[in-house]
Short mmCIF file of C-alpha atoms in Angstrom, two decimals:
data_model
loop_
_atom_site.label_atom_id
_atom_site.label_comp_id
_atom_site.label_asym_id
_atom_site.label_seq_id
_atom_site.Cartn_x
_atom_site.Cartn_y
_atom_site.Cartn_z
CA MET J 1 -5.85 0.01 8.17
CA ILE J 2 -3.52 2.88 8.82
CA LEU J 3 -1.01 1.21 11.08
CA GLN J 4 -0.16 -1.93 9.14
CA LYS J 5 -0.31 -5.34 10.75
CA MET J 6 2.89 -7.20 11.42
CA PRO J 7 4.32 -9.00 8.39
CA LEU J 8 4.65 -12.33 10.20
CA GLN J 9 2.13 -15.09 10.39
CA THR J 10 2.04 -16.60 13.87
CA THR J 11 -0.02 -19.07 15.81
CA ASN J 12 -0.68 -19.30 19.55
CA LEU J 13 -1.00 -15.52 19.75
CA LYS J 14 -3.03 -14.99 22.90
CA TYR J 15 -0.72 -12.15 23.84
CA ILE J 16 0.12 -10.73 20.42
CA SER J 17 -3.47 -10.85 19.18
CA SER J 18 -4.47 -8.47 21.93
CA LEU J 19 -2.25 -5.94 20.19
CA LEU J 20 -3.35 -6.66 16.65
CA GLY J 21 -6.97 -6.51 17.70
CA LEU J 22 -6.61 -2.82 18.41
CA PHE J 23 -6.54 -2.19 14.67
CA CYS J 24 -9.07 -4.69 13.33
CA LEU J 25 -10.71 -2.04 11.09
CA CYS J 26 -9.36 1.10 9.45
CA PHE J 27 -8.94 2.56 12.93
CA THR J 28 -9.90 1.14 16.27
CA THR J 29 -10.90 2.91 19.38
CA ILE J 30 -8.32 2.98 22.17
CA GLY J 31 -8.87 3.86 25.80
CA HIS J 32 -11.68 3.31 28.25
CA ALA J 33 -15.45 3.42 28.44
CA GLN J 34 -17.15 6.72 29.13
CA GLU J 35 -20.37 8.65 29.11
CA ILE J 36 -21.40 11.52 26.92
CA LEU J 37 -21.85 15.26 26.84
CA PRO J 38 -25.46 16.45 26.87
CA ASP J 39 -26.49 18.00 23.58
CA GLU J 40 -28.80 20.84 22.80
CA GLU J 41 -32.35 20.57 21.51
CA GLU J 42 -32.77 17.37 19.57
CA GLU J 43 -35.46 14.86 18.87
CA ALA J 44 -35.38 11.62 20.82
CA ALA J 45 -34.24 8.61 18.79
CA PRO J 46 -34.20 4.88 19.39
CA LEU J 47 -31.14 3.68 21.30
CA LEU J 48 -28.35 1.83 19.57
CA LYS J 49 -27.89 -1.40 21.42
CA LYS J 50 -24.39 -2.65 21.99
CA LYS J 51 -25.01 -5.83 20.04
CA ASP J 52 -26.68 -4.05 17.11
CA ASP J 53 -25.97 -5.69 13.75
CA PRO J 54 -23.98 -3.32 11.49
CA GLY J 55 -25.65 -4.74 8.46
CA ASN J 56 -29.14 -3.87 9.69
CA LYS J 57 -30.55 -1.23 7.33
CA SER J 58 -34.14 -1.44 8.57
CA ARG J 59 -33.91 1.65 10.79
CA ILE J 60 -35.03 4.71 8.83
CA LYS J 61 -34.57 8.21 10.23
CA ALA J 62 -33.90 11.75 9.12
CA ASP J 63 -30.29 12.56 8.27
CA GLY J 64 -29.00 14.78 11.06
CA VAL J 65 -25.75 15.62 12.82
CA ALA J 66 -24.61 12.58 14.79
CA ALA J 67 -21.37 14.10 16.04
CA VAL J 68 -18.90 16.95 15.69
CA VAL J 69 -15.17 16.30 15.91
CA GLY J 70 -13.18 19.52 15.66
CA ASP J 71 -13.96 20.97 12.23
CA TYR J 72 -15.68 17.80 11.01
CA ILE J 73 -19.38 17.02 11.13
CA VAL J 74 -20.49 13.39 11.18
CA LEU J 75 -23.96 12.89 9.71
CA GLU J 76 -26.34 10.06 10.53
CA SER J 77 -25.90 8.78 6.97
CA ASP J 78 -22.09 8.73 7.22
CA LEU J 79 -22.09 5.53 9.27
CA ASP J 80 -24.33 3.66 6.81
CA ARG J 81 -22.12 4.90 3.98
CA GLU J 82 -19.03 3.74 5.88
CA ILE J 83 -20.55 0.30 6.44
CA ALA J 84 -21.56 0.02 2.77
CA GLN J 85 -18.02 0.86 1.66
CA LEU J 86 -16.44 -1.60 4.07
CA GLU J 87 -18.78 -4.32 2.84
CA ALA J 88 -18.00 -3.41 -0.79
CA GLN J 89 -14.31 -3.81 0.03
CA GLY J 90 -14.96 -7.28 1.43
CA ALA J 91 -14.47 -6.39 5.12
CA ASP J 92 -15.80 -8.96 7.59
CA LEU J 93 -18.13 -7.02 9.90
CA ARG J 94 -19.53 -10.01 11.73
CA GLY J 95 -19.52 -9.34 15.46
CA LYS J 96 -19.00 -5.60 14.95
CA THR J 97 -21.65 -3.33 16.43
CA ARG J 98 -22.75 0.01 15.01
CA CYS J 99 -21.33 1.60 18.15
CA GLU J 100 -17.88 0.16 17.45
CA LEU J 101 -18.02 1.24 13.82
CA PHE J 102 -19.18 4.70 14.82
CA GLY J 103 -16.23 4.94 17.22
CA SER J 104 -13.90 4.07 14.33
CA LEU J 105 -15.53 6.79 12.24
CA LEU J 106 -14.98 9.33 15.04
CA GLU J 107 -11.36 8.25 15.21
CA LYS J 108 -10.84 8.91 11.51
CA LYS J 109 -12.30 12.39 11.89
CA LEU J 110 -10.02 13.05 14.86
CA TYR J 111 -6.93 12.13 12.85
CA ALA J 112 -8.05 14.21 9.87
CA HIS J 113 -8.84 17.22 12.08
CA GLN J 114 -5.48 17.07 13.82
CA ALA J 115 -3.73 16.68 10.47
CA VAL J 116 -5.30 19.95 9.29
CA GLN J 117 -4.32 21.64 12.56
CA ASP J 118 -0.74 20.46 12.05
CA SER J 119 -0.77 21.79 8.46
CA VAL J 120 -0.34 18.39 6.84
CA LEU J 121 -0.31 19.04 3.09
CA VAL J 122 -2.67 17.19 0.76
CA ASN J 123 -1.51 16.12 -2.68
CA GLU J 124 -4.79 16.81 -4.49
CA LEU J 125 -3.66 15.41 -7.84
CA TYR J 126 -2.74 12.18 -6.10
CA ILE J 127 -6.19 12.06 -4.46
CA GLN J 128 -7.85 12.67 -7.81
CA SER J 129 -5.85 9.86 -9.39
CA LEU J 130 -6.96 7.54 -6.56
CA VAL J 131 -10.59 8.45 -7.17
CA GLU J 132 -10.18 7.78 -10.88
CA GLN J 133 -8.57 4.40 -10.23
CA GLN J 134 -11.34 3.45 -7.80
CA ILE J 135 -14.09 4.44 -10.22
CA GLN J 136 -12.41 2.60 -13.08
CA GLY J 137 -12.01 -0.47 -10.87
CA ILE J 138 -15.66 -0.45 -9.84
CA MET J 139 -16.77 0.19 -13.42
CA ALA J 140 -14.73 -2.80 -14.59
CA GLN J 141 -16.63 -5.00 -12.12
CA THR J 142 -20.04 -3.58 -13.09
CA GLN J 143 -19.59 -3.63 -16.88
CA GLY J 144 -19.30 0.16 -17.00
CA ASP J 145 -22.66 0.91 -15.40
CA MET J 146 -22.12 4.48 -14.15
CA ASP J 147 -25.84 5.02 -13.61
CA GLY J 148 -25.96 1.96 -11.37
CA LEU J 149 -22.93 3.23 -9.48
CA ILE J 150 -24.53 6.62 -8.90
CA LYS J 151 -27.74 4.95 -7.75
CA PHE J 152 -25.87 2.60 -5.37
CA TYR J 153 -24.16 5.56 -3.68
CA LYS J 154 -27.43 7.55 -3.74
CA LYS J 155 -25.96 10.51 -5.63
CA ASP J 156 -27.61 12.90 -8.07
CA SER J 157 -24.76 12.94 -10.58
CA GLU J 158 -21.37 11.53 -11.45
CA GLN J 159 -19.71 14.75 -10.26
CA ALA J 160 -21.43 14.49 -6.88
CA LEU J 161 -20.12 10.93 -6.58
CA ARG J 162 -16.59 12.03 -7.50
CA ASP J 163 -16.75 14.90 -5.00
CA GLU J 164 -17.75 12.56 -2.20
CA MET J 165 -15.10 10.00 -3.09
CA PHE J 166 -12.54 12.80 -3.18
CA GLU J 167 -13.45 13.87 0.36
CA ILE J 168 -13.36 10.28 1.62
CA ASN J 169 -9.92 9.70 0.12
CA LYS J 170 -8.68 13.09 1.28
CA ASN J 171 -9.70 12.38 4.88
CA ALA J 172 -8.15 8.92 4.74
CA TYR J 173 -4.95 10.47 3.36
CA LEU J 174 -4.88 13.06 6.16
CA ALA J 175 -5.53 10.39 8.76
CA LYS J 176 -2.72 8.19 7.51
CA GLU J 177 -0.29 11.10 7.32
CA MET J 178 -1.20 12.09 10.86
CA GLN J 179 -0.74 8.61 12.26
CA ASP J 180 2.55 8.22 10.40
CA LYS J 181 3.64 11.49 11.98
CA VAL J 182 2.73 10.23 15.45
CA ILE J 183 4.82 7.07 15.13
CA SER J 184 7.63 8.48 12.96
CA ASP J 185 9.98 8.97 15.89
CA VAL J 186 9.14 5.73 17.69
CA GLU J 187 12.23 3.52 17.90
CA ILE J 188 13.04 0.37 19.84
CA THR J 189 16.27 -0.56 21.63
CA PRO J 190 17.66 -4.10 21.94
CA GLU J 191 16.98 -3.98 25.67
CA GLU J 192 13.35 -3.03 25.07
CA VAL J 193 13.04 -5.95 22.66
CA ARG J 194 14.43 -8.33 25.27
CA THR J 195 12.09 -6.95 27.94
CA PHE J 196 9.10 -7.28 25.59
CA PHE J 197 9.97 -10.91 24.83
CA ASN J 198 10.61 -11.86 28.46
CA GLU J 199 7.26 -10.43 29.53
CA ILE J 200 5.39 -12.82 27.24
CA PRO J 201 4.51 -15.93 29.30
CA GLU J 202 6.44 -18.89 27.91
CA ASP J 203 3.30 -20.89 27.09
CA GLU J 204 1.89 -17.89 25.17
CA ARG J 205 4.91 -17.12 23.00
CA PRO J 206 4.13 -17.18 19.28
CA THR J 207 4.91 -20.08 17.02
CA PHE J 208 6.50 -18.98 13.76
CA GLY J 209 5.55 -20.91 10.65
CA THR J 210 7.79 -22.83 8.27
CA GLU J 211 10.37 -20.62 6.60
CA LEU J 212 12.28 -21.14 3.38
CA LYS J 213 15.35 -19.60 1.81
CA VAL J 214 14.99 -19.36 -1.95
CA ALA J 215 17.58 -18.64 -4.64
CA GLN J 216 17.23 -18.03 -8.37
CA ILE J 217 19.29 -17.53 -11.50
CA VAL J 218 17.84 -15.17 -14.10
CA VAL J 219 18.79 -14.80 -17.76
CA ILE J 220 17.31 -11.82 -19.62
CA PRO J 221 17.16 -11.64 -23.45
CA GLU J 222 19.27 -8.84 -24.90
CA VAL J 223 17.64 -5.97 -26.75
CA THR J 224 19.22 -5.08 -30.08
CA GLU J 225 20.42 -1.56 -30.88
CA GLU J 226 17.98 -1.51 -33.82
CA ALA J 227 15.04 -2.14 -31.46
CA LYS J 228 16.20 0.62 -29.13
CA GLN J 229 16.51 3.09 -31.99
CA ALA J 230 13.04 2.20 -33.25
CA VAL J 231 11.35 3.31 -30.00
CA ILE J 232 13.53 6.42 -29.79
CA ASP J 233 12.43 7.41 -33.30
CA LYS J 234 8.79 6.73 -32.42
CA LEU J 235 8.98 8.95 -29.31
CA LYS J 236 10.61 11.70 -31.40
CA GLU J 237 7.65 11.48 -33.79
CA PHE J 238 5.21 11.87 -30.88
CA LYS J 239 7.08 14.94 -29.63
CA LYS J 240 7.19 16.54 -33.09
CA ASP J 241 3.49 15.89 -33.69
CA VAL J 242 2.53 17.57 -30.41
CA GLU J 243 4.87 20.55 -30.80
CA GLU J 244 4.37 21.24 -34.50
CA ASN J 245 0.87 19.95 -35.25
CA GLY J 246 -0.90 20.59 -31.96
CA SER J 247 -1.65 16.93 -31.25
CA SER J 248 -2.61 15.98 -27.72
CA PHE J 249 0.16 14.52 -25.55
CA THR J 250 -2.55 13.12 -23.25
CA THR J 251 -4.24 11.25 -26.11
CA LYS J 252 -0.96 9.79 -27.35
CA ALA J 253 -0.16 8.57 -23.83
CA LEU J 254 -3.62 7.02 -23.59
CA PHE J 255 -3.18 5.10 -26.85
CA TYR J 256 0.52 4.30 -26.97
CA SER J 257 2.15 4.39 -23.53
CA GLU J 258 3.19 1.03 -22.10
CA ASP J 259 3.02 2.30 -18.52
CA THR J 260 -0.21 0.60 -17.42
CA GLY J 261 -0.26 2.58 -14.18
CA SER J 262 -0.57 5.99 -15.85
CA LYS J 263 -1.80 5.49 -19.41
CA ASN J 264 -5.51 5.54 -18.48
CA ASN J 265 -4.90 9.00 -16.97
CA GLY J 266 -3.21 10.22 -20.13
CA GLY J 267 0.26 9.54 -18.75
CA LEU J 268 -0.31 11.68 -15.63
CA LEU J 269 1.94 10.68 -12.74
CA PRO J 270 1.60 11.48 -9.02
CA THR J 271 2.92 14.96 -8.36
CA MET J 272 6.71 15.06 -8.18
CA ASN J 273 8.33 17.07 -5.41
CA ARG J 274 11.95 18.22 -5.49
CA LYS J 275 12.25 17.69 -1.74
CA GLN J 276 10.65 14.24 -1.76
CA PRO J 277 11.89 12.49 -4.90
CA ARG J 278 10.19 9.17 -5.69
CA MET J 279 10.99 8.51 -9.34
CA VAL J 280 14.25 6.94 -10.48
CA LYS J 281 17.16 9.38 -10.77
CA GLU J 282 17.23 9.47 -14.58
CA PHE J 283 13.55 10.42 -14.66
CA ARG J 284 13.92 13.10 -11.98
CA ASP J 285 16.94 14.67 -13.65
CA VAL J 286 15.03 15.17 -16.88
CA ALA J 287 11.74 16.30 -15.31
CA PHE J 288 13.29 18.89 -13.00
CA ASN J 289 15.22 20.47 -15.86
CA LEU J 290 12.20 21.09 -18.08
CA GLN J 291 10.33 24.36 -18.39
CA GLU J 292 6.55 24.48 -17.95
CA GLY J 293 4.89 23.28 -21.16
CA GLU J 294 8.10 21.70 -22.51
CA ILE J 295 8.47 18.12 -23.79
CA SER J 296 11.73 16.28 -23.21
CA ASP J 297 13.80 14.39 -25.74
CA PRO J 298 13.61 10.58 -25.43
CA PHE J 299 15.69 9.17 -22.58
CA GLU J 300 16.27 5.75 -21.03
CA THR J 301 15.57 4.26 -17.60
CA ASP J 302 15.47 0.64 -16.45
CA PHE J 303 11.80 0.59 -17.47
CA GLY J 304 12.35 1.57 -21.12
CA TYR J 305 12.39 4.85 -23.04
CA HIS J 306 10.34 7.93 -22.10
CA ILE J 307 9.36 11.39 -23.13
CA ILE J 308 8.04 13.76 -20.45
CA TYR J 309 5.62 16.66 -20.76
CA LEU J 310 5.93 19.12 -17.87
CA GLU J 311 2.38 20.33 -17.42
CA LYS J 312 2.72 22.70 -14.46
CA ILE J 313 5.18 23.88 -11.82
CA ARG J 314 3.85 24.86 -8.40
CA GLY J 315 6.79 25.82 -6.21
CA GLN J 316 8.60 22.56 -5.45
CA GLU J 317 5.86 20.46 -7.05
CA TYR J 318 5.86 19.34 -10.68
CA ASP J 319 2.86 17.92 -12.55
CA VAL J 320 4.16 15.67 -15.33
CA ARG J 321 2.84 13.30 -17.96
CA HIS J 322 4.97 10.74 -19.74
CA ILE J 323 4.88 8.16 -22.50
CA LEU J 324 6.81 4.92 -22.01
CA LEU J 325 7.83 2.61 -24.83
CA ARG J 326 9.84 -0.59 -24.52
CA PRO J 327 12.05 -1.98 -27.29
CA LYS J 328 10.68 -5.16 -28.82
CA LEU J 329 12.62 -8.39 -28.33
CA SER J 330 13.57 -10.51 -31.34
CA GLN J 331 12.78 -14.22 -31.37
CA ALA J 332 16.48 -14.90 -31.84
CA ALA J 333 17.34 -13.03 -28.63
CA ILE J 334 14.62 -14.87 -26.71
CA GLN J 335 15.80 -18.26 -27.92
CA LYS J 336 19.43 -17.44 -27.11
CA ALA J 337 18.50 -16.60 -23.50
CA LYS J 338 16.45 -19.80 -23.21
CA ASP J 339 19.33 -21.91 -24.53
CA GLU J 340 21.76 -20.26 -22.09
CA ILE J 341 19.70 -20.99 -18.97
CA ASP J 342 19.02 -24.55 -20.16
CA LEU J 343 22.78 -25.08 -20.32
CA VAL J 344 23.32 -23.51 -16.87
CA ARG J 345 20.70 -25.83 -15.38
CA GLU J 346 22.31 -28.89 -16.96
CA LYS J 347 25.69 -27.97 -15.44
CA ILE J 348 24.21 -27.53 -11.95
CA VAL J 349 22.24 -30.79 -12.08
CA ALA J 350 25.37 -32.62 -13.32
CA GLY J 351 27.33 -31.29 -10.37
CA GLN J 352 29.78 -29.34 -12.56
CA ILE J 353 29.04 -26.09 -10.71
CA SER J 354 27.12 -25.11 -7.57
CA PHE J 355 23.93 -23.08 -7.79
CA ALA J 356 25.56 -20.16 -5.94
CA GLU J 357 28.61 -20.17 -8.24
CA ALA J 358 26.39 -20.33 -11.32
CA ALA J 359 24.34 -17.38 -10.04
CA ARG J 360 27.44 -15.26 -9.55
CA GLU J 361 28.75 -16.17 -13.02
CA PHE J 362 25.66 -16.30 -15.23
CA SER J 363 22.71 -14.49 -13.59
CA ASP J 364 21.58 -11.18 -15.08
CA GLU J 365 19.72 -10.17 -11.91
CA LYS J 366 22.11 -7.77 -10.17
CA GLU J 367 20.01 -7.70 -6.97
CA THR J 368 20.64 -11.40 -6.27
CA LYS J 369 23.63 -12.64 -8.28
CA PHE J 370 26.31 -11.52 -5.80
CA GLU J 371 24.42 -13.27 -2.98
CA GLY J 372 24.57 -16.57 -4.83
CA GLY J 373 21.06 -15.95 -6.15
CA GLN J 374 19.47 -15.66 -2.69
CA LEU J 375 16.18 -13.73 -2.73
CA THR J 376 15.69 -11.05 -0.07
CA ASN J 377 12.33 -10.88 1.69
CA PRO J 378 11.13 -7.29 1.01
CA THR J 379 9.19 -7.24 4.29
CA THR J 380 11.87 -8.46 6.69
CA GLN J 381 14.98 -7.63 4.64
CA ASP J 382 16.50 -11.04 5.38
CA PHE J 383 16.62 -14.25 3.32
CA ASN J 384 13.77 -16.04 5.12
CA PHE J 385 10.29 -16.36 3.61
CA GLU J 386 7.50 -17.59 5.84
CA LEU J 387 5.59 -20.18 3.85
CA THR J 388 2.11 -18.99 4.79
CA LYS J 389 2.99 -15.34 4.02
CA MET J 390 4.91 -15.97 0.82
CA ASP J 391 3.86 -14.09 -2.30
CA THR J 392 1.43 -16.29 -4.23
CA GLU J 393 3.44 -16.18 -7.44
CA LEU J 394 6.68 -17.07 -5.67
CA TYR J 395 4.98 -19.90 -3.78
CA THR J 396 3.57 -21.31 -7.01
CA GLN J 397 7.02 -21.34 -8.57
CA ILE J 398 8.76 -23.22 -5.73
CA GLN J 399 5.98 -25.39 -4.32
CA GLY J 400 6.85 -29.07 -4.48
CA LEU J 401 10.60 -28.43 -4.70
CA LYS J 402 12.67 -30.50 -2.31
CA ASP J 403 15.61 -28.88 -0.59
CA GLY J 404 18.44 -28.48 -3.10
CA GLU J 405 16.29 -29.53 -6.08
CA ILE J 406 16.49 -27.34 -9.20
CA SER J 407 13.24 -26.18 -10.76
CA PRO J 408 12.49 -26.50 -14.48
CA VAL J 409 13.16 -23.35 -16.50
CA ILE J 410 10.44 -20.77 -15.80
CA GLN J 411 9.46 -18.00 -18.22
CA ASP J 412 8.58 -14.88 -16.25
CA GLU J 413 8.23 -11.10 -16.52
CA ASP J 414 8.44 -8.04 -14.30
CA ARG J 415 7.98 -4.27 -14.49
CA VAL J 416 11.27 -3.89 -16.35
CA ASN J 417 11.48 -7.04 -18.51
CA THR J 418 8.64 -8.37 -20.62
CA ILE J 419 10.37 -11.77 -20.83
CA LYS J 420 13.00 -13.39 -18.65
CA PHE J 421 13.97 -16.96 -17.87
CA LYS J 422 14.91 -18.34 -14.47
CA ILE J 423 15.62 -21.45 -12.46
CA MET J 424 14.99 -21.67 -8.72
CA THR J 425 15.95 -23.75 -5.70
CA VAL J 426 15.18 -23.98 -1.97
CA THR J 427 18.50 -23.56 -0.16
CA ASP J 428 17.25 -23.97 3.43
CA ARG J 429 14.08 -24.82 5.36
CA ILE J 430 13.17 -24.04 8.99
CA ASP J 431 10.11 -25.91 10.27
CA ASP J 432 7.40 -24.51 12.59
CA HIS J 433 8.95 -23.55 15.91
CA LYS J 434 8.29 -21.69 19.12
CA ALA J 435 9.72 -18.17 19.13
CA ASP J 436 13.39 -18.16 20.04
CA PHE J 437 14.94 -14.83 21.02
CA ALA J 438 18.27 -15.35 19.26
CA ARG J 439 17.03 -17.03 16.08
CA ASP J 440 13.90 -14.90 15.67
CA TYR J 441 15.26 -11.59 16.93
CA LEU J 442 14.17 -9.55 13.89
CA LYS J 443 10.59 -10.82 14.07
CA ILE J 444 10.42 -10.23 17.82
CA LYS J 445 11.85 -6.76 17.29
CA ASP J 446 9.06 -5.99 14.81
CA LEU J 447 6.43 -7.15 17.31
CA ALA J 448 8.02 -5.08 20.08
CA LEU J 449 8.15 -1.99 17.86
CA TYR J 450 4.53 -2.49 16.85
CA ASP J 451 3.55 -2.71 20.52
CA LYS J 452 5.40 0.52 21.24
CA GLN J 453 3.77 2.26 18.27
CA ILE J 454 0.33 1.24 19.50
CA LYS J 455 1.10 2.72 22.91
CA ALA J 456 2.30 5.94 21.29
CA ILE J 457 -0.95 6.14 19.29
CA GLU J 458 -2.96 5.44 22.43
CA LYS J 459 -1.22 8.26 24.32
CA TRP J 460 -1.55 10.69 21.42
CA GLN J 461 -5.23 9.91 20.90
CA LYS J 462 -6.05 10.32 24.58
CA GLU J 463 -4.44 13.76 24.58
CA ALA J 464 -5.95 14.77 21.23
CA ILE J 465 -9.47 13.92 22.38
CA LEU J 466 -9.10 16.17 25.42
CA GLU J 467 -7.76 19.04 23.29
CA THR J 468 -10.40 18.78 20.54
CA TYR J 469 -14.00 19.99 20.56
CA ILE J 470 -16.13 16.83 20.42
CA LYS J 471 -19.89 16.54 20.67
CA ILE J 472 -21.90 13.32 20.36
CA ASN J 473 -25.63 13.56 19.65
CA GLY J 474 -28.74 11.45 19.90
CA GLU J 475 -28.65 7.68 20.21
CA TYR J 476 -24.87 7.55 19.95
CA ARG J 477 -24.63 9.00 23.45
CA ASP J 478 -25.56 5.61 24.86
CA CYS J 479 -22.84 3.63 23.12
CA ASP J 480 -20.32 1.94 25.36
CA TYR J 481 -17.26 3.46 23.70
CA GLN J 482 -13.72 2.38 24.46
CA SER J 483 -12.21 5.83 23.90
CA ASN J 484 -12.89 8.93 25.93
CA TRP J 485 -15.11 10.59 23.31
CA LEU J 486 -17.36 12.00 26.03
CA LYS J 487 -14.48 13.40 28.10
CA THR J 488 -15.62 11.91 31.38
CA GLU J 489 -12.06 11.07 32.49
#
């Protein structure tokens, strides 16, 4: 969906669920029921009943124009294609009628149309990379059967399939950018939060699930200077081979880069923009100082060592490829780290040092060590993790731990470190409880902000429908829409 659901898992949500239900699919229709504008000459078609099953493919008819929304035409086949894609993505369409799904499709077109009108820019290289990732993902599930993929999507060629997927992703991108723009200035005051909470009947206030506070101590094996120099020398060889012998940078990235996110695209990264930097500072500094067609010298970031090839400059936008190599760890360094964390654990269990003190003294994880090892929930930005919403890997690592108990040593990895060792503990536990304004203020604030964002979207959509040329044809005129697509209000 475009507007993400709230990050908290709640029960007893008679009130809150009425909000979340507005966005049960990619977009939901907002507003009231209406009728429909008469259309010009068209052939009569069977009516779509309100309870029509979206999975019913038995109806066969000529592919015509079902609707026009601004500059976008919606064909009869678009809805079936939309349903097929939702089903392929695992969406649960039970209870959804074709009319409701068609309304969602109209809504997407409305967002995309308004995004174009507002000159929302499209990062085409990013869209192309999405298409490539999607195709590779589908191919991996179908044992590389491109012919079967083309047949499933009823296309004449692979290029036709790619073109259609590009348009679908482009429209979704425009729609998301437009909705983000609508809600970008929506803020919530403490008084609004209090009012929102007080207006929820007491017997309908949400129950928040069990929450844990988790801490960890991490020891990372040290990389030797010899290992660092080895990857620097290797990257220098790659650069020399491309510059002096005409070798392909793309091919080398495909075969040698350790960045799994870009290597299958020959090291190509999403377009970098000087005004909207996303890469780490060290990477940006090098990339933005290259000339078009130039390859950088090896340089270091937290992720390892890189060389960058600046493929093209388009104003503020830079198209870059890179190769990432990580220094190899020696067995001696790995064993030393393991021995160190074993010793730390023994001291904590023996009561010689507290977990928090040990984290501040021994942990190599700078994000947590000065907080006594406390993990921060990336969704809520506090120390509480709701048990039912906890990351699966984190849950697996702490499940079964009693409060204050120290876990066995765990070998782990992340995007930066191929091997690290850690011990974990649960420092606090809050059982299921009815929402309390003081204790659960941040969660209630999120719900209140979400409610306000929905209302902002509702207001914007109502106005956008009235300002946009919209025409509904054929059987879709008899749908009982929730939004004012027929402009009868």
